Amino acid sequence: MIVPSKIFLVVAFALALASCAGQNTHDLLNKTTITVPAADIAATHQIFVATTRQKAMKAPRQVFDGDRSPTTSFASVEVTVPKIHQLGAIERVKGSANSNPAKDFTATGVTFYEGAPQFAKAVGADIAMRGDRALVFVHGFNNGFDDGIYRLTQIAHDTKYPGTPVLFSWASSGKTTGYIYDKESANAARDDLEATLRMLARSRAKSIDIIAHSMGTWVTMEALRQLAITGDRDLGGKLGYVILASPDIDVDVFKKQMIRYGKPDKPFAVLLSGDDRALRLSTLISGDKPRVGDYGDAADLASYGVSVVDLTKTKGGDRLNHAKFADNPFLVQLLGDRLRAPAGLASEETAPAQLDNLGQGLGKAVGSVAEIVITTPFKVLTIATGG
């Protein structure tokens, strides 16, 4: 039970975070088409989508809204990235103004699929064409459909991921005050994510990588736990990287999930940060119980077979420090270096060399002194950088 003083703190903190969020209309499509020279566009990405959201009937430019659907819907969205794009950023307009493709990430078209078979055929053809790999992104709390589309576009673009990007978009309300609603929506989406992963595993994909963020890590861990219970925890050998960024999961719950899942066979990373302001709200709401994303005992987590990457001393792209993995230019570059090597060929031994290669630039990005600490089940790697 949250005492009145803590209720006040939760509400005040929620309002503070909401003021930081900025974009809140969640329109994905423009009212009118803006044409710009091809030279102003850096790339066009096709993002495949499996979602437990309802179609947005009252606000069709949102495409899918925050209401829950009892079934999974499927679509794909074409998104352009402007030539002026900066690594780690998502350039977009605020409010309901039209996106300018020369300056902003812009969704230029949406394709809806009638059902799973039609979607499986389309995404399977794309996987076969792009190199037999798929990257599944599961967004977090307080995300509209547009937020997930643009974040995955940015990740795919900045990491130069050599495969097919697939967004799993569960029914977040897209409101800071909707935490409990979002948690229940995440619970309701577990089976749908499991089914989506199994669908991808039936394609020609040789590797299915997963990046989950914030509350999306809860959906992901529950789906992985369910796969383990059925005896298919690695999707027939096709599960690749699993990266849990800023996990909004109770530490004790995560440990039980990992016990059921078992020691991972492929690279399985937890990215945490002790200065994550968004997780402070979650901690308050959850009775001051620590979340995995800001847990202070990396060795404890690593004992369950995961690699723990402590990003506390690195700089985030905004005041929340909740999406460092994607919005810090050098961290997203490091993520790309890892993702471009298939998980079956990767090992923890390669991590120090990759961090050293980025050390000088990372030091400039985060200040005069910074370090990334990687705690694996077998050792602790500390990479210090300085300017």
Short mmCIF file of C-alpha atoms in Angstrom, two decimals:
data_model
loop_
_atom_site.label_atom_id
_atom_site.label_comp_id
_atom_site.label_asym_id
_atom_site.label_seq_id
_atom_site.Cartn_x
_atom_site.Cartn_y
_atom_site.Cartn_z
CA MET A 1 0.00 0.00 0.00
CA ILE A 2 1.35 3.44 -0.92
CA VAL A 3 1.05 5.96 1.92
CA PRO A 4 -0.39 9.43 1.15
CA SER A 5 3.01 11.15 1.15
CA LYS A 6 4.27 8.69 -1.43
CA ILE A 7 1.12 9.11 -3.51
CA PHE A 8 1.95 12.82 -3.66
CA LEU A 9 5.53 12.04 -4.69
CA VAL A 10 4.36 9.62 -7.37
CA VAL A 11 1.91 12.15 -8.85
CA ALA A 12 4.46 14.97 -8.70
CA PHE A 13 7.14 12.84 -10.29
CA ALA A 14 4.74 11.62 -12.98
CA LEU A 15 3.87 15.20 -13.87
CA ALA A 16 7.56 16.09 -14.00
CA LEU A 17 8.27 13.20 -16.35
CA ALA A 18 5.27 14.14 -18.48
CA SER A 19 6.64 17.64 -18.87
CA CYS A 20 9.86 16.12 -20.17
CA ALA A 21 8.09 13.89 -22.68
CA GLY A 22 7.12 16.67 -25.10
CA GLN A 23 5.46 14.83 -28.01
CA ASN A 24 2.08 13.54 -26.83
CA THR A 25 -0.39 13.57 -29.75
CA HIS A 26 0.97 10.27 -31.12
CA ASP A 27 0.07 11.04 -34.72
CA LEU A 28 2.15 8.89 -37.05
CA LEU A 29 0.82 9.97 -40.44
CA ASN A 30 0.80 13.49 -41.86
CA LYS A 31 -2.36 15.39 -42.69
CA THR A 32 -0.91 16.24 -46.10
CA THR A 33 2.02 14.94 -48.12
CA ILE A 34 5.20 16.98 -48.17
CA THR A 35 7.52 16.26 -51.10
CA VAL A 36 11.24 16.92 -50.77
CA PRO A 37 14.24 16.19 -53.03
CA ALA A 38 15.56 12.62 -52.82
CA ALA A 39 18.94 14.04 -51.81
CA ASP A 40 17.39 15.18 -48.50
CA ILE A 41 16.56 11.57 -47.51
CA ALA A 42 19.22 9.36 -45.95
CA ALA A 43 17.25 6.10 -46.13
CA THR A 44 13.80 4.52 -46.17
CA HIS A 45 13.10 1.68 -43.74
CA GLN A 46 10.24 -0.82 -43.78
CA ILE A 47 9.18 -1.64 -40.24
CA PHE A 48 7.06 -4.76 -39.84
CA VAL A 49 4.55 -4.66 -36.97
CA ALA A 50 2.72 -7.11 -34.76
CA THR A 51 0.52 -5.28 -32.28
CA THR A 52 -2.07 -5.86 -29.58
CA ARG A 53 -3.39 -2.30 -30.01
CA GLN A 54 -6.76 -1.42 -31.48
CA LYS A 55 -6.90 0.42 -34.80
CA ALA A 56 -7.28 4.13 -34.14
CA MET A 57 -10.78 4.91 -35.39
CA LYS A 58 -11.22 8.29 -33.66
CA ALA A 59 -7.71 9.52 -34.56
CA PRO A 60 -6.77 7.62 -37.73
CA ARG A 61 -3.43 9.37 -38.14
CA GLN A 62 -2.29 7.47 -35.05
CA VAL A 63 -2.91 4.21 -37.01
CA PHE A 64 -3.11 2.19 -33.76
CA ASP A 65 -4.09 3.71 -30.40
CA GLY A 66 -3.66 2.74 -26.76
CA ASP A 67 -6.76 0.53 -26.44
CA ARG A 68 -6.24 -3.21 -26.13
CA SER A 69 -7.26 -5.62 -28.85
CA PRO A 70 -8.14 -9.24 -28.02
CA THR A 71 -6.22 -10.36 -31.11
CA THR A 72 -2.92 -9.46 -32.77
CA SER A 73 -3.00 -7.12 -35.77
CA PHE A 74 -0.28 -6.93 -38.41
CA ALA A 75 1.06 -4.12 -40.56
CA SER A 76 4.19 -2.59 -42.01
CA VAL A 77 5.21 1.07 -42.04
CA GLU A 78 7.61 2.84 -44.38
CA VAL A 79 9.67 5.50 -42.61
CA THR A 80 12.17 7.93 -44.09
CA VAL A 81 15.19 9.21 -42.20
CA PRO A 82 16.38 12.74 -43.03
CA LYS A 83 19.88 13.40 -44.33
CA ILE A 84 20.48 15.73 -41.37
CA HIS A 85 19.87 12.90 -38.87
CA GLN A 86 22.30 12.77 -35.95
CA LEU A 87 23.35 9.43 -34.46
CA GLY A 88 21.17 8.58 -31.45
CA ALA A 89 18.51 11.21 -32.15
CA ILE A 90 14.92 10.92 -33.37
CA GLU A 91 14.22 14.12 -35.23
CA ARG A 92 10.48 14.82 -35.22
CA VAL A 93 8.02 17.66 -34.90
CA LYS A 94 5.98 18.30 -31.79
CA GLY A 95 2.22 18.29 -31.68
CA SER A 96 0.14 17.59 -34.77
CA ALA A 97 2.20 19.52 -37.31
CA ASN A 98 3.25 17.76 -40.50
CA SER A 99 6.63 16.06 -40.56
CA ASN A 100 9.09 17.47 -43.07
CA PRO A 101 11.02 14.50 -44.53
CA ALA A 102 14.04 16.78 -45.04
CA LYS A 103 14.16 17.46 -41.31
CA ASP A 104 12.13 14.77 -39.52
CA PHE A 105 11.57 11.04 -39.33
CA THR A 106 8.47 10.64 -41.49
CA ALA A 107 6.06 7.73 -41.92
CA THR A 108 5.18 7.73 -45.62
CA GLY A 109 2.85 4.76 -45.83
CA VAL A 110 1.15 1.91 -43.96
CA THR A 111 0.26 -1.56 -45.23
CA PHE A 112 -2.27 -3.63 -43.28
CA TYR A 113 -2.26 -7.44 -43.45
CA GLU A 114 -5.48 -9.42 -43.15
CA GLY A 115 -4.04 -11.91 -40.71
CA ALA A 116 -1.04 -13.89 -39.54
CA PRO A 117 -0.60 -15.97 -42.75
CA GLN A 118 -0.42 -12.91 -45.01
CA PHE A 119 1.93 -11.14 -42.61
CA ALA A 120 4.13 -14.23 -42.24
CA LYS A 121 4.51 -14.42 -46.01
CA ALA A 122 5.47 -10.75 -46.31
CA VAL A 123 7.88 -10.64 -43.39
CA GLY A 124 9.35 -14.00 -44.40
CA ALA A 125 10.11 -12.71 -47.89
CA ASP A 126 11.80 -9.65 -46.42
CA ILE A 127 13.89 -11.76 -44.04
CA ALA A 128 15.02 -13.99 -46.92
CA MET A 129 15.93 -10.93 -48.99
CA ARG A 130 17.83 -9.08 -46.24
CA GLY A 131 20.08 -11.84 -44.96
CA ASP A 132 18.06 -14.30 -42.87
CA ARG A 133 17.99 -12.24 -39.67
CA ALA A 134 15.22 -10.43 -37.79
CA LEU A 135 15.40 -7.84 -35.02
CA VAL A 136 12.36 -7.73 -32.72
CA PHE A 137 11.97 -4.54 -30.68
CA VAL A 138 9.58 -4.43 -27.72
CA HIS A 139 8.96 -0.86 -26.53
CA GLY A 140 8.36 0.27 -22.97
CA PHE A 141 5.93 2.18 -20.77
CA ASN A 142 4.35 5.46 -21.90
CA ASN A 143 4.82 4.78 -25.60
CA GLY A 144 2.41 5.48 -28.41
CA PHE A 145 2.46 3.42 -31.58
CA ASP A 146 4.44 6.22 -33.24
CA ASP A 147 7.10 6.16 -30.52
CA GLY A 148 7.83 2.48 -31.12
CA ILE A 149 7.93 2.89 -34.90
CA TYR A 150 10.37 5.79 -34.76
CA ARG A 151 12.58 4.24 -32.07
CA LEU A 152 12.99 0.99 -34.00
CA THR A 153 13.66 2.94 -37.20
CA GLN A 154 16.38 4.88 -35.39
CA ILE A 155 17.91 1.71 -33.92
CA ALA A 156 17.87 -0.14 -37.25
CA HIS A 157 19.34 2.88 -39.05
CA ASP A 158 22.01 3.82 -36.52
CA THR A 159 23.19 0.26 -35.85
CA LYS A 160 23.15 -0.61 -39.56
CA TYR A 161 21.34 -3.79 -38.61
CA PRO A 162 21.67 -6.31 -41.47
CA GLY A 163 18.19 -7.78 -41.27
CA THR A 164 14.45 -7.19 -40.97
CA PRO A 165 13.16 -4.89 -38.20
CA VAL A 166 9.97 -6.09 -36.48
CA LEU A 167 8.15 -3.99 -33.89
CA PHE A 168 6.07 -5.76 -31.28
CA SER A 169 3.79 -2.99 -30.06
CA TRP A 170 1.69 -3.80 -27.00
CA ALA A 171 -1.14 -1.52 -25.86
CA SER A 172 0.61 1.15 -23.83
CA SER A 173 -1.68 4.10 -23.16
CA GLY A 174 1.09 6.53 -24.10
CA LYS A 175 0.43 8.49 -20.91
CA THR A 176 2.74 8.91 -17.90
CA THR A 177 -0.27 8.50 -15.59
CA GLY A 178 -1.16 5.16 -17.18
CA TYR A 179 1.42 3.01 -15.41
CA ILE A 180 -0.97 0.43 -13.96
CA TYR A 181 -2.94 0.23 -17.22
CA ASP A 182 0.32 -0.32 -19.09
CA LYS A 183 1.42 -3.06 -16.69
CA GLU A 184 -1.82 -4.94 -17.28
CA SER A 185 -1.50 -4.41 -21.04
CA ALA A 186 1.98 -5.88 -20.85
CA ASN A 187 0.61 -8.91 -19.02
CA ALA A 188 -2.09 -9.33 -21.66
CA ALA A 189 0.45 -9.28 -24.50
CA ARG A 190 2.67 -12.19 -23.39
CA ASP A 191 1.01 -14.85 -25.50
CA ASP A 192 0.95 -12.56 -28.54
CA LEU A 193 4.70 -11.94 -28.35
CA GLU A 194 5.33 -15.65 -27.91
CA ALA A 195 3.21 -16.37 -31.01
CA THR A 196 5.02 -13.67 -32.99
CA LEU A 197 8.43 -15.13 -32.10
CA ARG A 198 7.26 -18.60 -33.09
CA MET A 199 5.97 -17.21 -36.40
CA LEU A 200 9.36 -15.66 -37.15
CA ALA A 201 11.07 -18.91 -36.21
CA ARG A 202 9.04 -20.69 -38.89
CA SER A 203 10.44 -18.32 -41.52
CA ARG A 204 13.85 -18.61 -43.19
CA ALA A 205 15.38 -16.57 -40.39
CA LYS A 206 18.58 -18.06 -39.07
CA SER A 207 18.79 -15.62 -36.16
CA ILE A 208 16.06 -13.73 -34.27
CA ASP A 209 17.48 -10.98 -32.09
CA ILE A 210 15.47 -9.20 -29.40
CA ILE A 211 15.88 -5.73 -27.93
CA ALA A 212 13.38 -4.86 -25.21
CA HIS A 213 13.16 -1.60 -23.31
CA SER A 214 11.70 -0.65 -19.93
CA MET A 215 8.34 -2.36 -19.31
CA GLY A 216 8.77 -4.16 -22.63
CA THR A 217 11.39 -6.29 -20.90
CA TRP A 218 8.60 -7.71 -18.73
CA VAL A 219 6.64 -8.81 -21.79
CA THR A 220 9.82 -10.28 -23.26
CA MET A 221 10.88 -12.21 -20.17
CA GLU A 222 7.39 -13.64 -19.76
CA ALA A 223 7.34 -14.77 -23.41
CA LEU A 224 10.80 -16.34 -23.03
CA ARG A 225 9.67 -18.03 -19.82
CA GLN A 226 6.66 -19.47 -21.64
CA LEU A 227 8.88 -20.74 -24.45
CA ALA A 228 11.09 -22.43 -21.87
CA ILE A 229 8.11 -24.11 -20.22
CA THR A 230 7.16 -25.64 -23.57
CA GLY A 231 10.73 -26.89 -24.11
CA ASP A 232 11.55 -24.46 -26.94
CA ARG A 233 13.37 -21.67 -25.14
CA ASP A 234 15.73 -20.95 -28.06
CA LEU A 235 13.15 -21.08 -30.87
CA GLY A 236 14.64 -24.20 -32.39
CA GLY A 237 18.15 -22.75 -32.19
CA LYS A 238 17.16 -19.50 -33.91
CA LEU A 239 17.12 -17.18 -30.88
CA GLY A 240 20.03 -14.76 -31.17
CA TYR A 241 20.87 -11.79 -28.97
CA VAL A 242 18.58 -10.86 -26.11
CA ILE A 243 19.18 -7.30 -24.87
CA LEU A 244 17.13 -5.99 -21.96
CA ALA A 245 17.59 -2.22 -21.69
CA SER A 246 16.55 -0.45 -18.47
CA PRO A 247 14.39 -3.39 -17.34
CA ASP A 248 11.31 -2.33 -15.41
CA ILE A 249 11.03 -5.66 -13.59
CA ASP A 250 11.10 -6.38 -9.88
CA VAL A 251 14.49 -7.93 -9.12
CA ASP A 252 13.00 -10.91 -7.28
CA VAL A 253 10.57 -11.58 -10.14
CA PHE A 254 13.40 -11.41 -12.67
CA LYS A 255 15.39 -13.99 -10.72
CA LYS A 256 12.43 -16.37 -10.75
CA GLN A 257 11.97 -15.79 -14.49
CA MET A 258 15.64 -16.59 -15.11
CA ILE A 259 15.47 -19.72 -12.97
CA ARG A 260 12.61 -21.00 -15.12
CA TYR A 261 14.31 -19.90 -18.35
CA GLY A 262 17.71 -21.35 -17.39
CA LYS A 263 21.27 -20.23 -18.10
CA PRO A 264 21.35 -18.60 -21.56
CA ASP A 265 23.32 -20.24 -24.36
CA LYS A 266 23.56 -17.09 -26.50
CA PRO A 267 24.55 -13.52 -25.53
CA PHE A 268 21.96 -12.28 -23.04
CA ALA A 269 22.60 -8.76 -21.75
CA VAL A 270 20.99 -6.56 -19.10
CA LEU A 271 21.72 -2.84 -19.48
CA LEU A 272 21.23 -0.89 -16.26
CA SER A 273 21.93 2.60 -14.98
CA GLY A 274 21.88 3.90 -11.44
CA ASP A 275 20.70 7.36 -12.56
CA ASP A 276 17.59 6.22 -14.42
CA ARG A 277 14.93 8.76 -13.38
CA ALA A 278 12.07 6.95 -15.07
CA LEU A 279 12.69 3.83 -12.99
CA ARG A 280 12.56 5.90 -9.81
CA LEU A 281 8.85 6.42 -10.49
CA SER A 282 8.39 2.70 -10.99
CA THR A 283 10.24 2.01 -7.73
CA LEU A 284 7.95 4.40 -5.85
CA ILE A 285 4.81 2.83 -7.31
CA SER A 286 6.14 -0.65 -6.55
CA GLY A 287 6.65 -0.09 -2.83
CA ASP A 288 10.31 0.90 -2.96
CA LYS A 289 11.29 -2.48 -4.38
CA PRO A 290 14.36 -2.27 -6.66
CA ARG A 291 13.95 -2.63 -10.40
CA VAL A 292 16.46 -4.60 -12.45
CA GLY A 293 17.29 -1.49 -14.49
CA ASP A 294 18.82 0.37 -11.55
CA TYR A 295 19.83 -2.55 -9.33
CA GLY A 296 23.14 -2.04 -7.57
CA ASP A 297 24.36 -5.65 -7.39
CA ALA A 298 25.54 -6.60 -10.87
CA ALA A 299 27.26 -9.76 -9.66
CA ASP A 300 23.97 -11.01 -8.19
CA LEU A 301 22.26 -10.66 -11.57
CA ALA A 302 25.22 -12.16 -13.43
CA SER A 303 25.00 -15.29 -11.31
CA TYR A 304 21.87 -16.17 -13.31
CA GLY A 305 23.89 -16.38 -16.53
CA VAL A 306 23.40 -12.90 -17.95
CA SER A 307 25.94 -10.20 -18.76
CA VAL A 308 25.26 -6.98 -16.88
CA VAL A 309 26.36 -3.71 -18.49
CA ASP A 310 26.46 -0.76 -16.09
CA LEU A 311 25.94 2.52 -17.97
CA THR A 312 25.59 4.73 -14.88
CA LYS A 313 28.55 6.94 -15.76
CA THR A 314 27.59 7.45 -19.38
CA LYS A 315 25.44 10.31 -20.60
CA GLY A 316 21.82 9.91 -21.71
CA GLY A 317 20.14 11.83 -24.49
CA ASP A 318 17.58 13.44 -22.18
CA ARG A 319 16.94 14.20 -18.51
CA LEU A 320 15.44 10.78 -17.79
CA ASN A 321 18.56 8.70 -18.61
CA HIS A 322 16.15 5.91 -19.54
CA ALA A 323 17.17 5.14 -23.14
CA LYS A 324 20.95 5.44 -23.11
CA PHE A 325 21.36 2.28 -25.18
CA ALA A 326 19.74 4.04 -28.16
CA ASP A 327 20.19 7.77 -27.68
CA ASN A 328 23.85 7.96 -26.65
CA PRO A 329 25.65 8.15 -30.03
CA PHE A 330 28.59 5.98 -29.02
CA LEU A 331 26.55 3.41 -27.14
CA VAL A 332 24.28 2.89 -30.15
CA GLN A 333 27.39 2.51 -32.29
CA LEU A 334 28.70 -0.09 -29.86
CA LEU A 335 25.33 -1.85 -29.98
CA GLY A 336 25.58 -1.91 -33.76
CA ASP A 337 29.05 -3.45 -33.65
CA ARG A 338 27.64 -6.28 -31.55
CA LEU A 339 24.45 -6.81 -33.55
CA ARG A 340 26.15 -6.96 -36.93
CA ALA A 341 27.99 -10.12 -35.83
CA PRO A 342 25.49 -13.00 -35.59
CA ALA A 343 24.96 -14.15 -32.01
CA GLY A 344 26.23 -17.63 -32.79
CA LEU A 345 29.63 -16.14 -33.67
CA ALA A 346 29.78 -13.66 -30.79
CA SER A 347 31.44 -14.18 -27.45
CA GLU A 348 32.11 -12.09 -24.38
CA GLU A 349 35.80 -12.13 -25.28
CA THR A 350 35.09 -9.67 -28.09
CA ALA A 351 33.54 -7.07 -25.80
CA PRO A 352 36.74 -5.44 -24.46
CA ALA A 353 38.17 -4.87 -27.93
CA GLN A 354 34.92 -3.32 -29.15
CA LEU A 355 34.76 -1.04 -26.12
CA ASP A 356 38.39 -0.02 -26.57
CA ASN A 357 37.71 0.95 -30.16
CA LEU A 358 35.01 3.35 -28.98
CA GLY A 359 36.71 4.44 -25.77
CA GLN A 360 38.18 7.72 -26.95
CA GLY A 361 34.96 8.94 -28.52
CA LEU A 362 32.87 7.72 -25.61
CA GLY A 363 35.04 9.70 -23.22
CA LYS A 364 34.37 12.85 -25.21
CA ALA A 365 30.64 12.13 -25.22
CA VAL A 366 30.17 11.60 -21.50
CA GLY A 367 32.73 13.91 -19.91
CA SER A 368 36.30 13.82 -18.72
CA VAL A 369 36.00 10.44 -17.01
CA ALA A 370 33.62 7.62 -17.82
CA GLU A 371 33.56 3.88 -17.62
CA ILE A 372 31.45 0.96 -18.66
CA VAL A 373 31.49 -2.03 -16.36
CA ILE A 374 30.47 -5.40 -17.79
CA THR A 375 29.83 -8.11 -15.24
CA THR A 376 29.59 -11.59 -16.74
CA PRO A 377 29.05 -14.90 -14.94
CA PHE A 378 32.82 -15.40 -15.02
CA LYS A 379 34.55 -12.02 -14.75
CA VAL A 380 34.21 -8.25 -14.51
CA LEU A 381 35.43 -6.05 -17.36
CA THR A 382 35.98 -2.36 -16.66
CA ILE A 383 36.67 -0.10 -19.60
CA ALA A 384 37.75 3.37 -18.47
CA THR A 385 37.87 6.29 -20.83
CA GLY A 386 39.03 9.82 -20.28
CA GLY A 387 39.33 13.10 -22.11
#
